[in-house]
């Protein structure tokens, strides 16, 4: 029983880390102060950060997981994470995975403009090379950050194949890990992802990653800008925050009573 539960891995996903969050992107921006407290929490409770290769090795029986594994991932490759999250990660000797938008390196997150109304600076290839040299891992987040589900298959293939090629060319190592932009994928996308040679692909489905998690649709745990340290600790253990769990439970109770009311003559 305990052996099984121990194999669950929280794959945390961060977006932006900044001392001065832009209010328009506050939901996905963790302040440096909160990020520091969260990493300190992980260290205090004996969590050891692993990367995607270690997860794949463990899942295929070729390696073992530490007693308290955690996988720290950053989507989009924001410069803010290089500036502000990196020193904190280094201080705790935590590795992490950065999912980069290969066609926009050194530019801005222009895909955010229509929905969020703001674009943020993205790290350059030079910065990504520094990450690699320090033992961090870089994965692909496509070339232009489109929603892959429903995309023309030829364009979907190009987004996935070209992202790998660019990452490998610029960083000089295999790029076999992917995160779906907007968490968007379907079985057709997954088939193209496998064909393009990716070994893992992260979704944004909320939950801990168990031994039978689909390697091409891994569950993750999004850390939000409004999360308290208590929320963070709950997410780490269960994949969701307490108030979301309570919300679901109360929703169930409400539904139950509504149904009962509805079933009265
Ligand atoms: Zn993204």
PDB file of N, CA, C and O in Angstrom, residues 79-150:
ATOM      1  N   UNK A  79      11.529  34.897 -19.144  1.00  0.00           N
ATOM      2  CA  UNK A  79      12.798  35.429 -18.627  1.00  0.00           C
ATOM      3  C   UNK A  79      12.735  35.598 -17.106  1.00  0.00           C
ATOM      4  O   UNK A  79      13.729  35.413 -16.406  1.00  0.00           O
ATOM      5  N   UNK A  80      11.549  35.937 -16.609  1.00  0.00           N
ATOM      6  CA  UNK A  80      11.366  36.115 -15.167  1.00  0.00           C
ATOM      7  C   UNK A  80      11.778  34.876 -14.378  1.00  0.00           C
ATOM      8  O   UNK A  80      12.317  34.988 -13.272  1.00  0.00           O
ATOM      9  N   UNK A  81      11.530  33.707 -14.931  1.00  0.00           N
ATOM     10  CA  UNK A  81      11.895  32.462 -14.223  1.00  0.00           C
ATOM     11  C   UNK A  81      13.407  32.314 -14.173  1.00  0.00           C
ATOM     12  O   UNK A  81      13.956  31.876 -13.162  1.00  0.00           O
ATOM     13  N   UNK A  82      14.076  32.675 -15.270  1.00  0.00           N
ATOM     14  CA  UNK A  82      15.549  32.607 -15.285  1.00  0.00           C
ATOM     15  C   UNK A  82      16.112  33.606 -14.271  1.00  0.00           C
ATOM     16  O   UNK A  82      17.067  33.319 -13.556  1.00  0.00           O
ATOM     17  N   UNK A  83      15.509  34.781 -14.202  1.00  0.00           N
ATOM     18  CA  UNK A  83      16.007  35.824 -13.301  1.00  0.00           C
ATOM     19  C   UNK A  83      15.718  35.522 -11.831  1.00  0.00           C
ATOM     20  O   UNK A  83      16.557  35.759 -10.976  1.00  0.00           O
ATOM     21  N   UNK A  84      14.506  35.031 -11.555  1.00  0.00           N
ATOM     22  CA  UNK A  84      14.054  34.975 -10.164  1.00  0.00           C
ATOM     23  C   UNK A  84      13.879  33.576  -9.575  1.00  0.00           C
ATOM     24  O   UNK A  84      14.026  33.402  -8.368  1.00  0.00           O
ATOM     25  N   UNK A  85      13.519  32.587 -10.406  1.00  0.00           N
ATOM     26  CA  UNK A  85      13.338  31.232  -9.855  1.00  0.00           C
ATOM     27  C   UNK A  85      14.675  30.511  -9.768  1.00  0.00           C
ATOM     28  O   UNK A  85      14.925  29.761  -8.825  1.00  0.00           O
ATOM     29  N   UNK A  86      15.519  30.763 -10.750  1.00  0.00           N
ATOM     30  CA  UNK A  86      16.792  30.041 -10.847  1.00  0.00           C
ATOM     31  C   UNK A  86      17.665  30.161  -9.587  1.00  0.00           C
ATOM     32  O   UNK A  86      18.139  29.135  -9.078  1.00  0.00           O
ATOM     33  N   UNK A  87      17.862  31.368  -9.062  1.00  0.00           N
ATOM     34  CA  UNK A  87      18.702  31.463  -7.855  1.00  0.00           C
ATOM     35  C   UNK A  87      18.135  30.660  -6.683  1.00  0.00           C
ATOM     36  O   UNK A  87      18.892  30.083  -5.901  1.00  0.00           O
ATOM     37  N   UNK A  88      16.811  30.598  -6.587  1.00  0.00           N
ATOM     38  CA  UNK A  88      16.173  29.855  -5.494  1.00  0.00           C
ATOM     39  C   UNK A  88      16.367  28.349  -5.699  1.00  0.00           C
ATOM     40  O   UNK A  88      16.675  27.608  -4.758  1.00  0.00           O
ATOM     41  N   UNK A  89      16.201  27.907  -6.942  1.00  0.00           N
ATOM     42  CA  UNK A  89      16.403  26.485  -7.253  1.00  0.00           C
ATOM     43  C   UNK A  89      17.844  26.082  -6.945  1.00  0.00           C
ATOM     44  O   UNK A  89      18.100  25.047  -6.333  1.00  0.00           O
ATOM     45  N   UNK A  90      18.771  26.928  -7.394  1.00  0.00           N
ATOM     46  CA  UNK A  90      20.199  26.647  -7.149  1.00  0.00           C
ATOM     47  C   UNK A  90      20.479  26.526  -5.657  1.00  0.00           C
ATOM     48  O   UNK A  90      21.194  25.634  -5.234  1.00  0.00           O
ATOM     49  N   UNK A  91      19.905  27.424  -4.876  1.00  0.00           N
ATOM     50  CA  UNK A  91      20.173  27.443  -3.434  1.00  0.00           C
ATOM     51  C   UNK A  91      19.762  26.133  -2.772  1.00  0.00           C
ATOM     52  O   UNK A  91      20.340  25.732  -1.770  1.00  0.00           O
ATOM     53  N   UNK A  92      18.744  25.474  -3.344  1.00  0.00           N
ATOM     54  CA  UNK A  92      18.278  24.216  -2.757  1.00  0.00           C
ATOM     55  C   UNK A  92      18.771  23.005  -3.530  1.00  0.00           C
ATOM     56  O   UNK A  92      18.387  21.875  -3.224  1.00  0.00           O
ATOM     57  N   UNK A  93      19.572  23.250  -4.545  1.00  0.00           N
ATOM     58  CA  UNK A  93      20.079  22.160  -5.367  1.00  0.00           C
ATOM     59  C   UNK A  93      18.941  21.377  -6.025  1.00  0.00           C
ATOM     60  O   UNK A  93      18.993  20.158  -6.131  1.00  0.00           O
ATOM     61  N   UNK A  94      17.883  22.094  -6.420  1.00  0.00           N
ATOM     62  CA  UNK A  94      16.747  21.475  -7.102  1.00  0.00           C
ATOM     63  C   UNK A  94      16.919  21.610  -8.609  1.00  0.00           C
ATOM     64  O   UNK A  94      17.141  22.712  -9.112  1.00  0.00           O
ATOM     65  N   UNK A  95      16.780  20.487  -9.308  1.00  0.00           N
ATOM     66  CA  UNK A  95      16.758  20.580 -10.756  1.00  0.00           C
ATOM     67  C   UNK A  95      15.339  20.945 -11.190  1.00  0.00           C
ATOM     68  O   UNK A  95      14.414  20.980 -10.369  1.00  0.00           O
ATOM     69  N   UNK A  96      15.145  21.253 -12.463  1.00  0.00           N
ATOM     70  CA  UNK A  96      13.824  21.634 -12.966  1.00  0.00           C
ATOM     71  C   UNK A  96      13.815  21.463 -14.473  1.00  0.00           C
ATOM     72  O   UNK A  96      14.866  21.323 -15.100  1.00  0.00           O
ATOM     73  N   UNK A  97      12.612  21.469 -15.038  1.00  0.00           N
ATOM     74  CA  UNK A  97      12.458  21.344 -16.485  1.00  0.00           C
ATOM     75  C   UNK A  97      11.803  22.619 -17.015  1.00  0.00           C
ATOM     76  O   UNK A  97      10.762  23.039 -16.496  1.00  0.00           O
ATOM     77  N   UNK A  98      12.410  23.222 -18.028  1.00  0.00           N
ATOM     78  CA  UNK A  98      11.885  24.444 -18.639  1.00  0.00           C
ATOM     79  C   UNK A  98      11.368  24.103 -20.038  1.00  0.00           C
ATOM     80  O   UNK A  98      12.143  23.638 -20.877  1.00  0.00           O
ATOM     81  N   UNK A  99      10.081  24.317 -20.267  1.00  0.00           N
ATOM     82  CA  UNK A  99       9.496  24.043 -21.581  1.00  0.00           C
ATOM     83  C   UNK A  99       9.507  25.323 -22.416  1.00  0.00           C
ATOM     84  O   UNK A  99       8.865  26.314 -22.060  1.00  0.00           O
ATOM     85  N   UNK A 100      10.248  25.281 -23.516  1.00  0.00           N
ATOM     86  CA  UNK A 100      10.538  26.484 -24.290  1.00  0.00           C
ATOM     87  C   UNK A 100       9.758  26.553 -25.600  1.00  0.00           C
ATOM     88  O   UNK A 100       9.554  25.523 -26.262  1.00  0.00           O
ATOM     89  N   UNK A 101       9.353  27.742 -25.970  1.00  0.00           N
ATOM     90  CA  UNK A 101       8.655  27.978 -27.237  1.00  0.00           C
ATOM     91  C   UNK A 101       9.751  28.293 -28.272  1.00  0.00           C
ATOM     92  O   UNK A 101      10.266  29.413 -28.322  1.00  0.00           O
ATOM     93  N   UNK A 102      10.099  27.278 -29.061  1.00  0.00           N
ATOM     94  CA  UNK A 102      11.332  27.317 -29.851  1.00  0.00           C
ATOM     95  C   UNK A 102      11.385  28.430 -30.894  1.00  0.00           C
ATOM     96  O   UNK A 102      12.468  28.890 -31.260  1.00  0.00           O
ATOM     97  N   UNK A 103      10.226  28.892 -31.359  1.00  0.00           N
ATOM     98  CA  UNK A 103      10.227  29.918 -32.403  1.00  0.00           C
ATOM     99  C   UNK A 103      10.208  31.341 -31.860  1.00  0.00           C
ATOM    100  O   UNK A 103      10.228  32.306 -32.636  1.00  0.00           O
ATOM    101  N   UNK A 104      10.146  31.485 -30.532  1.00  0.00           N
ATOM    102  CA  UNK A 104      10.015  32.830 -29.959  1.00  0.00           C
ATOM    103  C   UNK A 104      11.090  33.141 -28.926  1.00  0.00           C
ATOM    104  O   UNK A 104      10.951  34.075 -28.122  1.00  0.00           O
ATOM    105  N   UNK A 105      12.161  32.356 -28.942  1.00  0.00           N
ATOM    106  CA  UNK A 105      13.220  32.553 -27.939  1.00  0.00           C
ATOM    107  C   UNK A 105      13.827  33.950 -28.071  1.00  0.00           C
ATOM    108  O   UNK A 105      14.115  34.412 -29.179  1.00  0.00           O
ATOM    109  N   UNK A 106      13.986  34.627 -26.938  1.00  0.00           N
ATOM    110  CA  UNK A 106      14.536  35.985 -26.936  1.00  0.00           C
ATOM    111  C   UNK A 106      13.512  37.029 -27.356  1.00  0.00           C
ATOM    112  O   UNK A 106      13.835  38.216 -27.436  1.00  0.00           O
ATOM    113  N   UNK A 107      12.275  36.601 -27.616  1.00  0.00           N
ATOM    114  CA  UNK A 107      11.221  37.554 -28.006  1.00  0.00           C
ATOM    115  C   UNK A 107      10.188  37.651 -26.875  1.00  0.00           C
ATOM    116  O   UNK A 107      10.570  37.638 -25.709  1.00  0.00           O
ATOM    117  N   UNK A 108       8.927  37.738 -27.251  1.00  0.00           N
ATOM    118  CA  UNK A 108       7.889  37.863 -26.219  1.00  0.00           C
ATOM    119  C   UNK A 108       6.781  36.830 -26.432  1.00  0.00           C
ATOM    120  O   UNK A 108       6.673  36.250 -27.518  1.00  0.00           O
ATOM    121  N   UNK A 109       5.982  36.651 -25.394  1.00  0.00           N
ATOM    122  CA  UNK A 109       4.907  35.643 -25.443  1.00  0.00           C
ATOM    123  C   UNK A 109       3.702  36.224 -26.160  1.00  0.00           C
ATOM    124  O   UNK A 109       2.658  36.438 -25.554  1.00  0.00           O
ATOM    125  N   UNK A 110       3.855  36.419 -27.467  1.00  0.00           N
ATOM    126  CA  UNK A 110       2.797  37.148 -28.199  1.00  0.00           C
ATOM    127  C   UNK A 110       1.486  36.372 -28.276  1.00  0.00           C
ATOM    128  O   UNK A 110       0.442  36.959 -28.512  1.00  0.00           O
ATOM    129  N   UNK A 111       1.514  35.034 -28.024  1.00  0.00           N
ATOM    130  CA  UNK A 111       0.266  34.267 -28.041  1.00  0.00           C
ATOM    131  C   UNK A 111      -0.675  34.697 -26.914  1.00  0.00           C
ATOM    132  O   UNK A 111      -1.866  34.429 -26.953  1.00  0.00           O
ATOM    133  N   UNK A 112      -0.120  35.387 -25.893  1.00  0.00           N
ATOM    134  CA  UNK A 112      -0.942  35.788 -24.744  1.00  0.00           C
ATOM    135  C   UNK A 112      -1.773  37.036 -25.024  1.00  0.00           C
ATOM    136  O   UNK A 112      -2.760  37.301 -24.334  1.00  0.00           O
ATOM    137  N   UNK A 113      -1.342  37.805 -26.017  1.00  0.00           N
ATOM    138  CA  UNK A 113      -1.987  39.105 -26.254  1.00  0.00           C
ATOM    139  C   UNK A 113      -3.512  39.047 -26.405  1.00  0.00           C
ATOM    140  O   UNK A 113      -4.217  39.787 -25.717  1.00  0.00           O
ATOM    141  N   UNK A 114      -4.038  38.171 -27.285  1.00  0.00           N
ATOM    142  CA  UNK A 114      -5.496  38.190 -27.480  1.00  0.00           C
ATOM    143  C   UNK A 114      -6.286  37.883 -26.210  1.00  0.00           C
ATOM    144  O   UNK A 114      -7.324  38.490 -25.970  1.00  0.00           O
ATOM    145  N   UNK A 115      -5.810  36.935 -25.396  1.00  0.00           N
ATOM    146  CA  UNK A 115      -6.611  36.511 -24.247  1.00  0.00           C
ATOM    147  C   UNK A 115      -6.239  37.208 -22.941  1.00  0.00           C
ATOM    148  O   UNK A 115      -7.084  37.435 -22.089  1.00  0.00           O
ATOM    149  N   UNK A 116      -4.963  37.520 -22.785  1.00  0.00           N
ATOM    150  CA  UNK A 116      -4.500  38.078 -21.505  1.00  0.00           C
ATOM    151  C   UNK A 116      -4.253  39.586 -21.616  1.00  0.00           C
ATOM    152  O   UNK A 116      -4.321  40.315 -20.632  1.00  0.00           O
ATOM    153  N   UNK A 117      -3.967  40.038 -22.831  1.00  0.00           N
ATOM    154  CA  UNK A 117      -3.745  41.471 -23.035  1.00  0.00           C
ATOM    155  C   UNK A 117      -2.366  41.936 -22.619  1.00  0.00           C
ATOM    156  O   UNK A 117      -2.136  43.137 -22.438  1.00  0.00           O
ATOM    157  N   UNK A 118      -1.444  41.001 -22.453  1.00  0.00           N
ATOM    158  CA  UNK A 118      -0.085  41.371 -22.091  1.00  0.00           C
ATOM    159  C   UNK A 118       0.864  40.344 -22.710  1.00  0.00           C
ATOM    160  O   UNK A 118       0.476  39.198 -22.933  1.00  0.00           O
ATOM    161  N   UNK A 119       2.077  40.791 -23.025  1.00  0.00           N
ATOM    162  CA  UNK A 119       3.094  39.823 -23.459  1.00  0.00           C
ATOM    163  C   UNK A 119       4.332  40.013 -22.603  1.00  0.00           C
ATOM    164  O   UNK A 119       4.668  41.140 -22.223  1.00  0.00           O
ATOM    165  N   UNK A 120       4.976  38.899 -22.267  1.00  0.00           N
ATOM    166  CA  UNK A 120       6.118  38.936 -21.364  1.00  0.00           C
ATOM    167  C   UNK A 120       7.383  38.490 -22.093  1.00  0.00           C
ATOM    168  O   UNK A 120       7.310  37.763 -23.090  1.00  0.00           O
ATOM    169  N   UNK A 121       8.537  38.901 -21.559  1.00  0.00           N
ATOM    170  CA  UNK A 121       9.817  38.542 -22.183  1.00  0.00           C
ATOM    171  C   UNK A 121      10.099  37.060 -22.017  1.00  0.00           C
ATOM    172  O   UNK A 121       9.867  36.489 -20.949  1.00  0.00           O
ATOM    173  N   UNK A 122      10.605  36.474 -23.094  1.00  0.00           N
ATOM    174  CA  UNK A 122      11.003  35.067 -23.070  1.00  0.00           C
ATOM    175  C   UNK A 122      12.520  34.974 -23.065  1.00  0.00           C
ATOM    176  O   UNK A 122      13.201  35.810 -23.663  1.00  0.00           O
ATOM    177  N   UNK A 123      13.040  33.952 -22.411  1.00  0.00           N
ATOM    178  CA  UNK A 123      14.504  33.821 -22.337  1.00  0.00           C
ATOM    179  C   UNK A 123      15.100  33.541 -23.714  1.00  0.00           C
ATOM    180  O   UNK A 123      14.409  33.080 -24.625  1.00  0.00           O
ATOM    181  N   UNK A 124      16.377  33.847 -23.845  1.00  0.00           N
ATOM    182  CA  UNK A 124      17.078  33.630 -25.110  1.00  0.00           C
ATOM    183  C   UNK A 124      17.682  32.229 -25.137  1.00  0.00           C
ATOM    184  O   UNK A 124      17.747  31.543 -24.110  1.00  0.00           O
ATOM    185  N   UNK A 125      18.162  31.833 -26.303  1.00  0.00           N
ATOM    186  CA  UNK A 125      18.871  30.546 -26.410  1.00  0.00           C
ATOM    187  C   UNK A 125      20.118  30.560 -25.525  1.00  0.00           C
ATOM    188  O   UNK A 125      20.481  29.549 -24.929  1.00  0.00           O
ATOM    189  N   UNK A 126      20.744  31.721 -25.471  1.00  0.00           N
ATOM    190  CA  UNK A 126      21.949  31.856 -24.642  1.00  0.00           C
ATOM    191  C   UNK A 126      21.642  31.486 -23.180  1.00  0.00           C
ATOM    192  O   UNK A 126      22.380  30.734 -22.542  1.00  0.00           O
ATOM    193  N   UNK A 127      20.536  32.019 -22.681  1.00  0.00           N
ATOM    194  CA  UNK A 127      20.124  31.705 -21.305  1.00  0.00           C
ATOM    195  C   UNK A 127      19.797  30.218 -21.171  1.00  0.00           C
ATOM    196  O   UNK A 127      20.158  29.581 -20.174  1.00  0.00           O
ATOM    197  N   UNK A 128      19.115  29.666 -22.172  1.00  0.00           N
ATOM    198  CA  UNK A 128      18.767  28.234 -22.125  1.00  0.00           C
ATOM    199  C   UNK A 128      20.034  27.382 -22.084  1.00  0.00           C
ATOM    200  O   UNK A 128      20.075  26.356 -21.396  1.00  0.00           O
ATOM    201  N   UNK A 129      21.072  27.836 -22.797  1.00  0.00           N
ATOM    202  CA  UNK A 129      22.341  27.086 -22.774  1.00  0.00           C
ATOM    203  C   UNK A 129      22.981  27.126 -21.376  1.00  0.00           C
ATOM    204  O   UNK A 129      23.588  26.165 -20.939  1.00  0.00           O
ATOM    205  N   UNK A 130      22.813  28.249 -20.697  1.00  0.00           N
ATOM    206  CA  UNK A 130      23.325  28.346 -19.316  1.00  0.00           C
ATOM    207  C   UNK A 130      22.580  27.335 -18.425  1.00  0.00           C
ATOM    208  O   UNK A 130      23.188  26.630 -17.613  1.00  0.00           O
ATOM    209  N   UNK A 131      21.259  27.248 -18.612  1.00  0.00           N
ATOM    210  CA  UNK A 131      20.463  26.295 -17.826  1.00  0.00           C
ATOM    211  C   UNK A 131      20.970  24.875 -18.037  1.00  0.00           C
ATOM    212  O   UNK A 131      21.180  24.121 -17.089  1.00  0.00           O
ATOM    213  N   UNK A 132      21.167  24.529 -19.319  1.00  0.00           N
ATOM    214  CA  UNK A 132      21.632  23.172 -19.657  1.00  0.00           C
ATOM    215  C   UNK A 132      22.992  22.909 -19.006  1.00  0.00           C
ATOM    216  O   UNK A 132      23.218  21.858 -18.415  1.00  0.00           O
ATOM    217  N   UNK A 133      23.879  23.893 -19.100  1.00  0.00           N
ATOM    218  CA  UNK A 133      25.234  23.727 -18.545  1.00  0.00           C
ATOM    219  C   UNK A 133      25.184  23.501 -17.037  1.00  0.00           C
ATOM    220  O   UNK A 133      26.047  22.835 -16.472  1.00  0.00           O
ATOM    221  N   UNK A 134      24.140  24.043 -16.400  1.00  0.00           N
ATOM    222  CA  UNK A 134      24.018  23.876 -14.947  1.00  0.00           C
ATOM    223  C   UNK A 134      23.252  22.615 -14.561  1.00  0.00           C
ATOM    224  O   UNK A 134      22.986  22.382 -13.388  1.00  0.00           O
ATOM    225  N   UNK A 135      22.848  21.826 -15.561  1.00  0.00           N
ATOM    226  CA  UNK A 135      22.181  20.559 -15.254  1.00  0.00           C
ATOM    227  C   UNK A 135      20.670  20.622 -15.244  1.00  0.00           C
ATOM    228  O   UNK A 135      20.007  19.652 -14.900  1.00  0.00           O
ATOM    229  N   UNK A 136      20.104  21.783 -15.629  1.00  0.00           N
ATOM    230  CA  UNK A 136      18.652  21.851 -15.754  1.00  0.00           C
ATOM    231  C   UNK A 136      18.266  21.222 -17.094  1.00  0.00           C
ATOM    232  O   UNK A 136      19.112  21.044 -17.959  1.00  0.00           O
ATOM    233  N   UNK A 137      16.977  20.907 -17.221  1.00  0.00           N
ATOM    234  CA  UNK A 137      16.528  20.266 -18.446  1.00  0.00           C
ATOM    235  C   UNK A 137      15.621  21.224 -19.228  1.00  0.00           C
ATOM    236  O   UNK A 137      14.870  21.975 -18.619  1.00  0.00           O
ATOM    237  N   UNK A 138      15.743  21.197 -20.559  1.00  0.00           N
ATOM    238  CA  UNK A 138      14.851  22.010 -21.391  1.00  0.00           C
ATOM    239  C   UNK A 138      14.026  21.090 -22.270  1.00  0.00           C
ATOM    240  O   UNK A 138      14.566  20.188 -22.915  1.00  0.00           O
ATOM    241  N   UNK A 139      12.725  21.307 -22.285  1.00  0.00           N
ATOM    242  CA  UNK A 139      11.828  20.531 -23.131  1.00  0.00           C
ATOM    243  C   UNK A 139      11.152  21.461 -24.122  1.00  0.00           C
ATOM    244  O   UNK A 139      11.337  22.676 -24.085  1.00  0.00           O
ATOM    245  N   UNK A 140      10.365  20.856 -25.008  1.00  0.00           N
ATOM    246  CA  UNK A 140       9.711  21.634 -26.065  1.00  0.00           C
ATOM    247  C   UNK A 140       8.298  22.046 -25.654  1.00  0.00           C
ATOM    248  O   UNK A 140       7.604  21.325 -24.934  1.00  0.00           O
ATOM    249  N   UNK A 141       7.917  23.217 -26.132  1.00  0.00           N
ATOM    250  CA  UNK A 141       6.562  23.743 -25.900  1.00  0.00           C
ATOM    251  C   UNK A 141       6.074  24.277 -27.247  1.00  0.00           C
ATOM    252  O   UNK A 141       5.485  25.345 -27.309  1.00  0.00           O
ATOM    253  N   UNK A 142       6.407  23.497 -28.299  1.00  0.00           N
ATOM    254  CA  UNK A 142       6.136  23.789 -29.728  1.00  0.00           C
ATOM    255  C   UNK A 142       6.957  24.983 -30.246  1.00  0.00           C
ATOM    256  O   UNK A 142       7.838  25.485 -29.536  1.00  0.00           O
ATOM    257  N   UNK A 143       6.634  25.424 -31.464  1.00  0.00           N
ATOM    258  CA  UNK A 143       7.377  26.531 -32.098  1.00  0.00           C
ATOM    259  C   UNK A 143       6.693  27.870 -31.830  1.00  0.00           C
ATOM    260  O   UNK A 143       7.354  28.876 -31.527  1.00  0.00           O
ATOM    261  N   UNK A 144       5.342  27.883 -31.889  1.00  0.00           N
ATOM    262  CA  UNK A 144       4.637  29.166 -31.756  1.00  0.00           C
ATOM    263  C   UNK A 144       3.541  29.177 -30.671  1.00  0.00           C
ATOM    264  O   UNK A 144       2.798  30.146 -30.567  1.00  0.00           O
ATOM    265  N   UNK A 145       3.406  28.071 -29.923  1.00  0.00           N
ATOM    266  CA  UNK A 145       2.427  27.991 -28.838  1.00  0.00           C
ATOM    267  C   UNK A 145       0.967  27.998 -29.313  1.00  0.00           C
ATOM    268  O   UNK A 145       0.121  28.733 -28.781  1.00  0.00           O
ATOM    269  N   UNK A 146       0.636  27.141 -30.304  1.00  0.00           N
ATOM    270  CA  UNK A 146      -0.777  27.039 -30.711  1.00  0.00           C
ATOM    271  C   UNK A 146      -1.512  26.003 -29.876  1.00  0.00           C
ATOM    272  O   UNK A 146      -0.889  25.225 -29.153  1.00  0.00           O
ATOM    273  N   UNK A 147      -2.845  25.997 -29.984  1.00  0.00           N
ATOM    274  CA  UNK A 147      -3.629  24.884 -29.426  1.00  0.00           C
ATOM    275  C   UNK A 147      -3.514  23.740 -30.425  1.00  0.00           C
ATOM    276  O   UNK A 147      -3.935  23.880 -31.575  1.00  0.00           O
ATOM    277  N   UNK A 148      -2.937  22.621 -29.997  1.00  0.00           N
ATOM    278  CA  UNK A 148      -2.660  21.539 -30.949  1.00  0.00           C
ATOM    279  C   UNK A 148      -3.916  20.747 -31.317  1.00  0.00           C
ATOM    280  O   UNK A 148      -4.046  20.292 -32.448  1.00  0.00           O
ATOM    281  N   UNK A 149      -4.840  20.586 -30.367  1.00  0.00           N
ATOM    282  CA  UNK A 149      -6.066  19.837 -30.677  1.00  0.00           C
ATOM    283  C   UNK A 149      -6.842  20.601 -31.747  1.00  0.00           C
ATOM    284  O   UNK A 149      -7.070  21.794 -31.614  1.00  0.00           O
ATOM    285  N   UNK A 150      -7.210  19.926 -32.783  1.00  0.00           N
ATOM    286  CA  UNK A 150      -7.989  20.565 -33.834  1.00  0.00           C
ATOM    287  C   UNK A 150      -7.146  21.267 -34.878  1.00  0.00           C
ATOM    288  O   UNK A 150      -7.667  21.768 -35.879  1.00  0.00           O
TER     289      UNK A 150
END
